[in-house]
Coordinates of C-alpha atoms in Angstrom, one line a residue:
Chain A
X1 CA 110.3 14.0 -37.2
X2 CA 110.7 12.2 -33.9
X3 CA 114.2 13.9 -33.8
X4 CA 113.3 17.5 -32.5
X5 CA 111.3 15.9 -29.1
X6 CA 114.0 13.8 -28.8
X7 CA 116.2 16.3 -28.1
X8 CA 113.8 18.4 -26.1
X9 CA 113.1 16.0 -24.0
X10 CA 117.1 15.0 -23.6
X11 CA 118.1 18.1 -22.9
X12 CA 115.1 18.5 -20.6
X13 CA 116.1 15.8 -18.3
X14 CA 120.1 16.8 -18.6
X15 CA 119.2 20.1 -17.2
X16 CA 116.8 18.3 -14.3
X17 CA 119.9 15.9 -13.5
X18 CA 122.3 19.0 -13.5
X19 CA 119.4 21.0 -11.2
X20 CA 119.4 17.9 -8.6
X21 CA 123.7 17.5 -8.3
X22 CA 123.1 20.9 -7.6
X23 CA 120.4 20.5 -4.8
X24 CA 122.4 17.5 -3.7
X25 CA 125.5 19.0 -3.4
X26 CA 123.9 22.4 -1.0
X27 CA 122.5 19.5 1.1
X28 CA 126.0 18.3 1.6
X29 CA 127.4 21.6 1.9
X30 CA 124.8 22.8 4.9
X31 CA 125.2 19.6 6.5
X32 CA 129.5 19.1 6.3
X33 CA 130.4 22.8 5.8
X34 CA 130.7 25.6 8.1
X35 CA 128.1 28.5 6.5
X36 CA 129.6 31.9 6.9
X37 CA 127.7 34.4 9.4
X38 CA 129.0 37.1 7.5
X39 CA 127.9 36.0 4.2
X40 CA 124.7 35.2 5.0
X41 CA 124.1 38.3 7.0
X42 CA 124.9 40.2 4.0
X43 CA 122.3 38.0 1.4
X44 CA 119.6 38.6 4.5
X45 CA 120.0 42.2 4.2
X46 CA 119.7 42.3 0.5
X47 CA 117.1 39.7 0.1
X48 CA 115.0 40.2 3.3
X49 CA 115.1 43.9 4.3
X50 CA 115.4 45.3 0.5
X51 CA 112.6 43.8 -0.5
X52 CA 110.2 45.0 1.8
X53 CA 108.8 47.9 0.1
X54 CA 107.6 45.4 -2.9
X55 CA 106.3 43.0 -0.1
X56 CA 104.4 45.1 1.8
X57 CA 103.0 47.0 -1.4
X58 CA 101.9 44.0 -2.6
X59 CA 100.3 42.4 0.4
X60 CA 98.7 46.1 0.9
X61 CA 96.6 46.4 -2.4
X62 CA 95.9 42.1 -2.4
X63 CA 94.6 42.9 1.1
X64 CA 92.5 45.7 -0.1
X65 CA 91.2 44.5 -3.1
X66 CA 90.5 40.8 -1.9
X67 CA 88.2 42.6 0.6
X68 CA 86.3 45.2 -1.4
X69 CA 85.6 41.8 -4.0
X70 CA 84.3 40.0 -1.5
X71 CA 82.3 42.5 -0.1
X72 CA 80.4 43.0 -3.2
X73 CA 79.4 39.8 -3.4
X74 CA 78.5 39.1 0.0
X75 CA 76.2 41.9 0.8
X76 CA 74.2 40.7 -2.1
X77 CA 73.5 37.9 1.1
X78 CA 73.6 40.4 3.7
X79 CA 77.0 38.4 5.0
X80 CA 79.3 41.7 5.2
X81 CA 80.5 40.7 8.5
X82 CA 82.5 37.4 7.1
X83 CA 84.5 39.7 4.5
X84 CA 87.3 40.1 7.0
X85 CA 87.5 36.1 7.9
X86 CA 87.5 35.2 4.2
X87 CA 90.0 37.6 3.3
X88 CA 92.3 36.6 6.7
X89 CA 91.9 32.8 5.5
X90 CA 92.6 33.5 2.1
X91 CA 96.1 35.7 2.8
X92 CA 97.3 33.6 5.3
X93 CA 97.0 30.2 3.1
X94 CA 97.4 31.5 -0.4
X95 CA 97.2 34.6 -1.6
X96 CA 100.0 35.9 0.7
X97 CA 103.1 33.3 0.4
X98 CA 102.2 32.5 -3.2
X99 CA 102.5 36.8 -4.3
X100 CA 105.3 37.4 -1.8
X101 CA 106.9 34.4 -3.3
X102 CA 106.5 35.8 -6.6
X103 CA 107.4 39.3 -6.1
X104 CA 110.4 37.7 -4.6
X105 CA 111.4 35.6 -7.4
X106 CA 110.9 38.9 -9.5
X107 CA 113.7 41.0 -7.6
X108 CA 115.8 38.4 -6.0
X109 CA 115.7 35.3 -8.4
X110 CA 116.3 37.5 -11.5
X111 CA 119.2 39.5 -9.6
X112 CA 120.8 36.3 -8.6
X113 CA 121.0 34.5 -12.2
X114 CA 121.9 38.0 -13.4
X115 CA 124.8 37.9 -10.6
X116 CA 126.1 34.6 -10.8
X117 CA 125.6 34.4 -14.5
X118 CA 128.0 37.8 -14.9
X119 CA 130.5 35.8 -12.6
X120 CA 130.4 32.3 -15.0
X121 CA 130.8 35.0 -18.3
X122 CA 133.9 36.6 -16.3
X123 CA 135.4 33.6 -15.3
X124 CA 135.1 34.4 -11.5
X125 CA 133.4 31.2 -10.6
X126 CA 136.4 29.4 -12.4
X127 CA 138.8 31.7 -10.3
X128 CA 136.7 30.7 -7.2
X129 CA 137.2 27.3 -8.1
X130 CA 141.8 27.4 -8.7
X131 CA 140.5 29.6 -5.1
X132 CA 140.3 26.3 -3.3
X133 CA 136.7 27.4 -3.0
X134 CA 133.6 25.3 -3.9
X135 CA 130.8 27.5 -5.8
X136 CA 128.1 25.9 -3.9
X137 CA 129.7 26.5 -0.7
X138 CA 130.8 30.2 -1.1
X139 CA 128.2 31.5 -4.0
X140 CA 124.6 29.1 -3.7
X141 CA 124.1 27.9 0.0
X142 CA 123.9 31.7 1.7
X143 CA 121.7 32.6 -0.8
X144 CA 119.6 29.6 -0.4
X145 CA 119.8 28.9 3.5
X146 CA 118.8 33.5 3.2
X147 CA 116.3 33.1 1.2
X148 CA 114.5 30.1 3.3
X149 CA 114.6 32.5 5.5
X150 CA 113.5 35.8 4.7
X151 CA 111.0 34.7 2.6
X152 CA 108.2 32.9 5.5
X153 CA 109.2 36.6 7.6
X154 CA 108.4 38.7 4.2
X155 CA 105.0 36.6 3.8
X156 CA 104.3 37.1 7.3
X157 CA 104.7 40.8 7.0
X158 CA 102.7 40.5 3.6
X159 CA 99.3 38.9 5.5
X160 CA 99.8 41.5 8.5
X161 CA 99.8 44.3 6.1
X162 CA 97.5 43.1 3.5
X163 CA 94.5 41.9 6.8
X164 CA 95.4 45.5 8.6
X165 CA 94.7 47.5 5.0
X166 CA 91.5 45.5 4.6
X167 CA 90.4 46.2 7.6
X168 CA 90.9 50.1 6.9
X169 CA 89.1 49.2 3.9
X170 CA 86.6 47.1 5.0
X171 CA 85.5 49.3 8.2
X172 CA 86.5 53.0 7.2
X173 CA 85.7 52.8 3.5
X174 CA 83.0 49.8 3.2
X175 CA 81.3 50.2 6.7
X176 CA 81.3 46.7 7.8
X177 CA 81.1 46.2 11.5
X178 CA 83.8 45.7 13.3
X179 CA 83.3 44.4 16.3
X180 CA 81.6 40.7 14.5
X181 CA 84.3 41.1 11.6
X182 CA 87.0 39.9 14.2
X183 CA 85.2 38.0 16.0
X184 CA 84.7 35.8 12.7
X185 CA 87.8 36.5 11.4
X186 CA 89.3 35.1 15.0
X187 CA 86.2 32.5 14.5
X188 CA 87.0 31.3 11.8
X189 CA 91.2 32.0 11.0
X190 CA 92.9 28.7 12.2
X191 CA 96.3 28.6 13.3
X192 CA 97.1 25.8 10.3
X193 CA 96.1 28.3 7.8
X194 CA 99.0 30.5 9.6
X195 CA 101.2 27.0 9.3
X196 CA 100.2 26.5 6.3
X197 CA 101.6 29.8 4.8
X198 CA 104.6 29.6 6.9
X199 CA 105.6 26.2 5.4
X200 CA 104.5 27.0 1.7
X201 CA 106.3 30.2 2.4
X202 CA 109.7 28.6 3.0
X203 CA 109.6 26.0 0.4
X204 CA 109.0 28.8 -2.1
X205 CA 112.2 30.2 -0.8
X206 CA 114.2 27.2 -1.9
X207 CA 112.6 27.1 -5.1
X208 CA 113.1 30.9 -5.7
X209 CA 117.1 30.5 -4.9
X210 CA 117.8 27.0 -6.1
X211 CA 116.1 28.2 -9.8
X212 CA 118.0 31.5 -9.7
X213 CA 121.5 30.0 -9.0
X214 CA 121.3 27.1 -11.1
X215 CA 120.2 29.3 -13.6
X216 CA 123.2 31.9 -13.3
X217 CA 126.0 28.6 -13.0
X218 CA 124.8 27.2 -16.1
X219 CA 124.4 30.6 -18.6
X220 CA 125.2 30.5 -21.3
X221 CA 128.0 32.7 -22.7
X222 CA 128.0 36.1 -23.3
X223 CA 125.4 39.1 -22.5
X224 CA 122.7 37.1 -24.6
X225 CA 123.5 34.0 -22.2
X226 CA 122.9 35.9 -19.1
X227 CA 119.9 37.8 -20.2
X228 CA 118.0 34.7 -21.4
X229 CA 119.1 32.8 -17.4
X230 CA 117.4 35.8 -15.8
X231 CA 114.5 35.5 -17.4
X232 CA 113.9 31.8 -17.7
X233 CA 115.5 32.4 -13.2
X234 CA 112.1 34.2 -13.3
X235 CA 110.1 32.5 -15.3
X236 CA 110.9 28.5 -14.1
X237 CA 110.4 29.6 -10.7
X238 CA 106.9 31.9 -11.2
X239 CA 105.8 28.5 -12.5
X240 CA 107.2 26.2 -10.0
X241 CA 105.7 27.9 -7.4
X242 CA 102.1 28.4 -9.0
X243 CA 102.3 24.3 -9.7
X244 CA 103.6 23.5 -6.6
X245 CA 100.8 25.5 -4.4
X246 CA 98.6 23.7 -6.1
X247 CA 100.1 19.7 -4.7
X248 CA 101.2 21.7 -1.7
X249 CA 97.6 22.6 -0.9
X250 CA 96.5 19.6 -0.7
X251 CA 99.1 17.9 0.9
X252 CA 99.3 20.4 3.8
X253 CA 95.9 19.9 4.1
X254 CA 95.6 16.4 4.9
X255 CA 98.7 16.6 7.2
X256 CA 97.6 19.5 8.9
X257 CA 94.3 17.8 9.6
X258 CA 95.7 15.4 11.4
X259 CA 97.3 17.9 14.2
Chain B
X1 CA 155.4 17.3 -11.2
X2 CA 152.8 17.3 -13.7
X3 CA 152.5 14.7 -16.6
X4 CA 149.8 15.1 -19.3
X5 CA 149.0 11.7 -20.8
X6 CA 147.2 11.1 -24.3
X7 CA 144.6 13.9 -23.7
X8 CA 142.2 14.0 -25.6
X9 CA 138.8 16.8 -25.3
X10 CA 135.9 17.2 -28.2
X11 CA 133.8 19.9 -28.5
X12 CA 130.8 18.8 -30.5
X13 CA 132.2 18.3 -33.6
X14 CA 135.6 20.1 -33.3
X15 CA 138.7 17.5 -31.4
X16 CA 140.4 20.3 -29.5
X17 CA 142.8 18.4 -27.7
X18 CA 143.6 14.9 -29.7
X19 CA 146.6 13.5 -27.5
X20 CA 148.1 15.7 -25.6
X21 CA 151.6 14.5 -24.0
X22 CA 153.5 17.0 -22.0
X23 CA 155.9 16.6 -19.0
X24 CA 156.2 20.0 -16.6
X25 CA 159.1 19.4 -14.2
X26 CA 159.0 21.3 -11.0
X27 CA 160.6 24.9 -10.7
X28 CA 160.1 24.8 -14.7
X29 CA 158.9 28.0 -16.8
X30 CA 157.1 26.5 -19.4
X31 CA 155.4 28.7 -22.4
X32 CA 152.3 27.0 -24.3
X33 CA 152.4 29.0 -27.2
X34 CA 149.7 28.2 -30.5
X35 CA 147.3 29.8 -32.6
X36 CA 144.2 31.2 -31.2
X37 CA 141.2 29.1 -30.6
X38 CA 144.0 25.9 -31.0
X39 CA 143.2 25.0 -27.2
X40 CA 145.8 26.1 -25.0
X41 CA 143.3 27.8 -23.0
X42 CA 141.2 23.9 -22.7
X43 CA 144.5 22.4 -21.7
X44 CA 145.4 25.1 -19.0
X45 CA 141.9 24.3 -17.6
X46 CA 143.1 21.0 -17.8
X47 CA 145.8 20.9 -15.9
X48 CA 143.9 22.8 -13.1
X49 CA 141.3 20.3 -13.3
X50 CA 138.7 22.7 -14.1
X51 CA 137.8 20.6 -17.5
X52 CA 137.4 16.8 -17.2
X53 CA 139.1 15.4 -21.0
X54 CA 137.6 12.6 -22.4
X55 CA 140.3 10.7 -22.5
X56 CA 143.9 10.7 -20.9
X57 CA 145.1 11.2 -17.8
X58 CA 146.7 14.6 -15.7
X59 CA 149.0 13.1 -13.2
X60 CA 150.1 16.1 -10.4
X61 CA 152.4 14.4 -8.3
X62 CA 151.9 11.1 -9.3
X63 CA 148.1 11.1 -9.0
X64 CA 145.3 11.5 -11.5
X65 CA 143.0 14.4 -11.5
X66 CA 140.8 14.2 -14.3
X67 CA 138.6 12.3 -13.0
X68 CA 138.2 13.4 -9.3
X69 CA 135.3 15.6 -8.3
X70 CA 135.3 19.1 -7.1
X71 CA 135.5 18.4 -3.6
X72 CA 138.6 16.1 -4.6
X73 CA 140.0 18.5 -6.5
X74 CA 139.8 21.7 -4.1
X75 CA 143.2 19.8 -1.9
X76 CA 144.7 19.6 -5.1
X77 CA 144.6 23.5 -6.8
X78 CA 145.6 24.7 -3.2
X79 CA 149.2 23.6 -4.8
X80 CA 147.8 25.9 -7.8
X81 CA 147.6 29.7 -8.6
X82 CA 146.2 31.2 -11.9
X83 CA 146.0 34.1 -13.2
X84 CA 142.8 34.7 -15.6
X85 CA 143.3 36.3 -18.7
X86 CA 140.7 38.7 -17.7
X87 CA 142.0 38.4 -14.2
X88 CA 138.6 37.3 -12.9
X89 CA 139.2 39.8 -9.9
X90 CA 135.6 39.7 -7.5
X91 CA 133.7 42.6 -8.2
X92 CA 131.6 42.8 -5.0
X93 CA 135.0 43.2 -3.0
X94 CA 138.1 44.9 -2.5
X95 CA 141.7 44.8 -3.8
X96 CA 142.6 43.4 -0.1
X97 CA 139.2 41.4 0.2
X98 CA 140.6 40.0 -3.1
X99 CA 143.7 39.0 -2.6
X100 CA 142.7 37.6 1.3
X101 CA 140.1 35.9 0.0
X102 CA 141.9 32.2 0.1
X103 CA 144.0 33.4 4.1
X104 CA 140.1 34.5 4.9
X105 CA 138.6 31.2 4.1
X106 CA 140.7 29.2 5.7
X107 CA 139.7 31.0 9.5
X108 CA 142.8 30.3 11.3
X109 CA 145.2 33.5 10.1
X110 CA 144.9 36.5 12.2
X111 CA 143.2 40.1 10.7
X112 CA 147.0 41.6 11.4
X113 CA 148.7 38.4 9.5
X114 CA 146.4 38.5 6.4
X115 CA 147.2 42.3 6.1
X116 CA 150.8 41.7 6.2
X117 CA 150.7 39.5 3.8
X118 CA 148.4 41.4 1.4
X119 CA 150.7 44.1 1.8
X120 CA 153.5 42.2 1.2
X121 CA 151.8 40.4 -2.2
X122 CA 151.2 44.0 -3.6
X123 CA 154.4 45.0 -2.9
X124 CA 156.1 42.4 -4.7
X125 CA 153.7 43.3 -8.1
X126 CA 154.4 46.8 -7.9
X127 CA 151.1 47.9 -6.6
X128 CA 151.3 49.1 -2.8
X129 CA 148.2 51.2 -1.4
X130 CA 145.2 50.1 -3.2
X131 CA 144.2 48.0 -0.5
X132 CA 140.8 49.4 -0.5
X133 CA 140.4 50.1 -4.6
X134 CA 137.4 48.3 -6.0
X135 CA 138.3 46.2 -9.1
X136 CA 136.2 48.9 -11.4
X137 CA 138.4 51.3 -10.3
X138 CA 141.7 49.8 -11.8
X139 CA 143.2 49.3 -15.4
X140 CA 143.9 46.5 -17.1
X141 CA 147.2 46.0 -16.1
X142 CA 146.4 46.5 -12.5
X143 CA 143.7 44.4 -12.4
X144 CA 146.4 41.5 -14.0
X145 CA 148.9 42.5 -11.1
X146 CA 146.2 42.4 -8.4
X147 CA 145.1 39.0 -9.9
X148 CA 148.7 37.4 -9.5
X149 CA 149.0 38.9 -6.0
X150 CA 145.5 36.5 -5.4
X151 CA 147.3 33.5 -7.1
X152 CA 150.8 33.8 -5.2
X153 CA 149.5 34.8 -1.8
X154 CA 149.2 31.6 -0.5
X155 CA 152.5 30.3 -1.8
X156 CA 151.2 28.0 -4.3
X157 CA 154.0 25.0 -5.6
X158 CA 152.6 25.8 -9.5
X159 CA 151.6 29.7 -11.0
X160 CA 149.1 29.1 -14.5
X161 CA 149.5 32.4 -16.9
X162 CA 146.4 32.8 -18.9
X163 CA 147.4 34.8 -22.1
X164 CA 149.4 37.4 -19.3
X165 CA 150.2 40.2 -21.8
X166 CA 146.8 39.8 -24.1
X167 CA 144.7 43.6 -24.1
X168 CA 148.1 45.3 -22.7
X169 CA 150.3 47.7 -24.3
X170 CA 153.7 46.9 -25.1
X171 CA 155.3 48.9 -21.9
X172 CA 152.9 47.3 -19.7
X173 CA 152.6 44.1 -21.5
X174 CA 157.0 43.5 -20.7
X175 CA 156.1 45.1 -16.9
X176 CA 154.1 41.7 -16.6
X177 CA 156.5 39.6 -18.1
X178 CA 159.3 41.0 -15.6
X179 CA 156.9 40.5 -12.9
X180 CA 156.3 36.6 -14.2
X181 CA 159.8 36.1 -14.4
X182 CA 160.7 38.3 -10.9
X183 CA 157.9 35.6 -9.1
X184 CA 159.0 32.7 -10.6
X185 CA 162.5 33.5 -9.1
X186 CA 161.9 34.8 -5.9
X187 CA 158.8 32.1 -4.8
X188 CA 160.6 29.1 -6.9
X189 CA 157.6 28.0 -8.2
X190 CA 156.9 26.3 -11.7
X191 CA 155.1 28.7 -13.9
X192 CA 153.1 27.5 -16.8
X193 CA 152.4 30.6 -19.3
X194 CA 149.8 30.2 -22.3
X195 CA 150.2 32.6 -24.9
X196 CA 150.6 33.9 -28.5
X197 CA 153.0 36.9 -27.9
X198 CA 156.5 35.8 -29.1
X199 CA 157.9 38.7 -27.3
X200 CA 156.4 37.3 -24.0
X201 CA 157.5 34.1 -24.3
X202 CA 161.1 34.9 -25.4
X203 CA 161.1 37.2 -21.8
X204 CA 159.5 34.4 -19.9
X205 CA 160.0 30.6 -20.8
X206 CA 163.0 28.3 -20.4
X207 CA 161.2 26.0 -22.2
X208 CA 158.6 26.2 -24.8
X209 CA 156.2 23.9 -26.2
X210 CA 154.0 24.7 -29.3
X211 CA 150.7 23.6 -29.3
X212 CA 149.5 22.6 -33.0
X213 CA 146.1 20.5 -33.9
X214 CA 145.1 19.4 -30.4
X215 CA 148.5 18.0 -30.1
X216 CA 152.2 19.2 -28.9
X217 CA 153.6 19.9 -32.2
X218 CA 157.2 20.3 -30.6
X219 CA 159.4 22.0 -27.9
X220 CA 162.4 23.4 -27.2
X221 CA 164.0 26.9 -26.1
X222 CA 162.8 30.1 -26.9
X223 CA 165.9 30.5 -29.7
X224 CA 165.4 27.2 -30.8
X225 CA 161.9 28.1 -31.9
X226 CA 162.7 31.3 -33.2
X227 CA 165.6 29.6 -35.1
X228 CA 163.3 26.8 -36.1
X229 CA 162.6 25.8 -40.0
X230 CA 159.9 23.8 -39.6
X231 CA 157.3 25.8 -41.9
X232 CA 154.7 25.6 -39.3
X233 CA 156.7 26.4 -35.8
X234 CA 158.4 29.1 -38.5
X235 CA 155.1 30.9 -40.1
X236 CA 154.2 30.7 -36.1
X237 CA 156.9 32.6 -34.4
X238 CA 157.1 35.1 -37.4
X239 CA 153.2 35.6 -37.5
X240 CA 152.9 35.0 -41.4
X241 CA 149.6 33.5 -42.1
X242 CA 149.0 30.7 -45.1
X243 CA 147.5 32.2 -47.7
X244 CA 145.4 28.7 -49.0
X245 CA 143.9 28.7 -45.0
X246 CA 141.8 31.0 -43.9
X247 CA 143.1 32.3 -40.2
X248 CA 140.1 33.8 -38.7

């Protein structure tokens, strides 16, 4: 009976061991390795620009929705004018690097296990490897150092777009004021709620790209192996970044605080 | 050059390699030849340090690498070249971007020198011109020539030959071996070929050693083998399967 969690739970912290000799070894890479400009040019363009359109849908109709919601509820207490600040607070802090995050781990973290899985099944990281060439330098650290980086200017772009389109929605469509619904939204929109985001933002860019490489280098064999690391890429990192917002939150909040 | 000590590699519950002893001297041309799922592809990953055994001990030049780490290990392939029996060519590039990829790495060859020297590496597998081919666009043999012209471009000391002629028709399958044969003449390197074609390995080795329950089962020439009347080297050579054991 006992046998079954046993194993779970061995296999369970194998794979975390494997995950952080993985995270180890990109630290040592970025730090004694020289990372190729061309490389990572070439992740930015396919992780940063081609995933705008998702981005800015997403942060569009969050923007837009989060307003109209809040609208209804506060012009039961005559308080239309604070729609704008809520929904300017609520992008910048949460809603937009936790949805840009995950939209992003949808496209890019499932492409990547996909990739580099397809590569383990066809032996190409093993012909990397009699290449002289270390996996982690060549295949996992641009995608990881790209990532970090196009995610916080995606979730930027994200809260512009999603605050603009409730602002459409809010004044054009809704008929709040707008002369007091900036003025609160300025009012009451800090710039550690902007910080906030921005580091959340770029932590969920390491979790999105560590997940979906480790999850490609250790597939299992096969087209079965690869389809089950692209969804578990997708999975593992949708939930890592939902748990982690959570302690983030609240850590971010203390330290921000104090500045 | 290389000396393979007492390996020994388990796979759950199946002992692949259970001792392995093997001495490769340099400028050799060594066939592994054994059934199919016997582990000449585990030992080959061996040698190149890309599997750590168990047990035993690959010496390559007097130094142990099974149990170095892949940092450690990256020096020691640069002696190496392999070809993969798929090839393992890099989808996302070129036939050129390919077979640079090692000169391109290493940022101190010139653009002009790296395309000299792909253009030499093609030439010498037959395969001038496809410089800017895309691995999907080539056939299995080319993709196997294109593969050694990676391995040998950097003038490795040792060339591994995954299973060379396996998926190839007969014409194409003794173009490869002539092309092993032609590179392991002209770059005087030691080539170590894995495979189960008897035809290959009477066109390629100098010395052959049959791999038989995880262990070297015995070695000679190629004529020696196909001479041999040991009832397992024998059924082996002359692909006649044992009725009483089931072979797939």
């Amino acid at each position: 009976m006992t046998e079954l969690p046993a194993k779970v739970m061995q296999s369970l912290l194998a794979g975390l061991g494997r995950f952080s000799l993985m995270v180890a070894e990109v630290l040592r890479s970025l730090t004694t390795q020289r990372l190729s400009g061309r490389d990572l040019t070439s992740q930015l363009y396919y992780i940063g620009v081609k995933s705008q359109t998702v981005v800015l849908v997403t942060g569009a109709f969050t923007g837009m929705v989060l307003c109209a919601q809040t609208y209804f509820q506060f012009h039961k207490v005559k308080m239309d004018s604070a729609t704008l600040a809520v929904v300017s607070v609520s992008m910048c802090g949460e809603l937009g690097p936790v949805l840009t995050a995950l939209m992003v781990a949808g496209r890019v973290g499932a492409s990547m296990a996909a990739e580099l899985g397809t590569m383990r099944v066809t032996e190409q990281i093993d012909a990397l490897r009699t290449l002289a060439t270390h996996p982690i330098d060549y295949i996992v650290v641009p995608r990881v150092v790209a990532t970090m980086i196009a995610v916080p200017l995606l979730t930027a772009e994200s809260i512009a777009v999603g605050i603009f389109a409730a602002y459409l929605v809010g004044v054009h469509l809704l008929q709040i004021d707008p002369g007091y619904s900036l003025v609160n939204m300025q009012r009451f929109t800090d710039h550690r709620d902007v910080l906030m985001g921005f580091i959340k933002s770029f932590i969920f860019g390491g979790i999105i790209a560590t997940t979906g490489c480790y999850k490609g280098m250790h597939c299992g064999q096969g087209a079965e192996g690869v389809g089950h690391a692209t969804t578990e890429a997708v999975v593992y990192a949708s939930i890592a970044i939902l748990m982690s917002n959570f302690f983030l939150t609240l850590l971010l909040t203390r330290l921000l605080a104090l500045i | 050059m290389i000396e393979v000590r007492q390996l020994r590699k388990r796979f759950g519950d199946q002992q692949v390699l259970d001792g392995v002893d093997l001495t490769i001297e340099k400028g050799e041309s060594l066939v592994i030849i054994g059934r199919s799922g016997g582990g000449k592809s585990v030992l080959l990953k061996h040698l190149v340090g890309l599997t750590h055994p168990d047990s035993g001990q690959v010496l390559v030049d007097g130094r142990d690498i099974s149990h170095l780490n892949e940092r450690e290990l990256l020096a020691v392939r640069r002696k190496f070249g392999m070809l993969f029996q798929s090839a393992a060519l890099f989808d996302s590039l070129t036939v050129e971007e390919n077979i640079a990829f090692v000169l391109a790495r290493e940022r101190n060859h010139p653009p002009q020198e790296i395309a000299r020297r792909v253009a030499e590496a093609l030439e010498m597998v037959e395969m001038p011109g496809i410089q800017k081919r895309k691995p999907a666009e080539l056939s299995g043999g080319m993709r196997k020539r294109v593969g050694l012209a990676r391995a040998i471009i950097y003038r490795p000391e040792v060339v591994f030959y995954d299973e060379p002629t396996t998926g190839l028709d007969p014409v194409v399958s003794d173009s490869i071996d002539k092309l092993v044969v032609r590179v392991c003449e002209r770059l005087k390197v030691t080539s170590i070929v894995i495979t189960h074609d008897m035809r290959s390995m009477q066109a390629v080795g100098r010395r052959v050693a049959m791999l038989h329950l995880g262990r070297i089962y015995t070695s000679g020439t190629p004529a020696e083998m196909m001479a041999s009347t040991d009832p397992v080297v024998s059924r082996f050579v002359r692909g006649i399967s044992d009725e009483k054991v089931h072979t797939f």
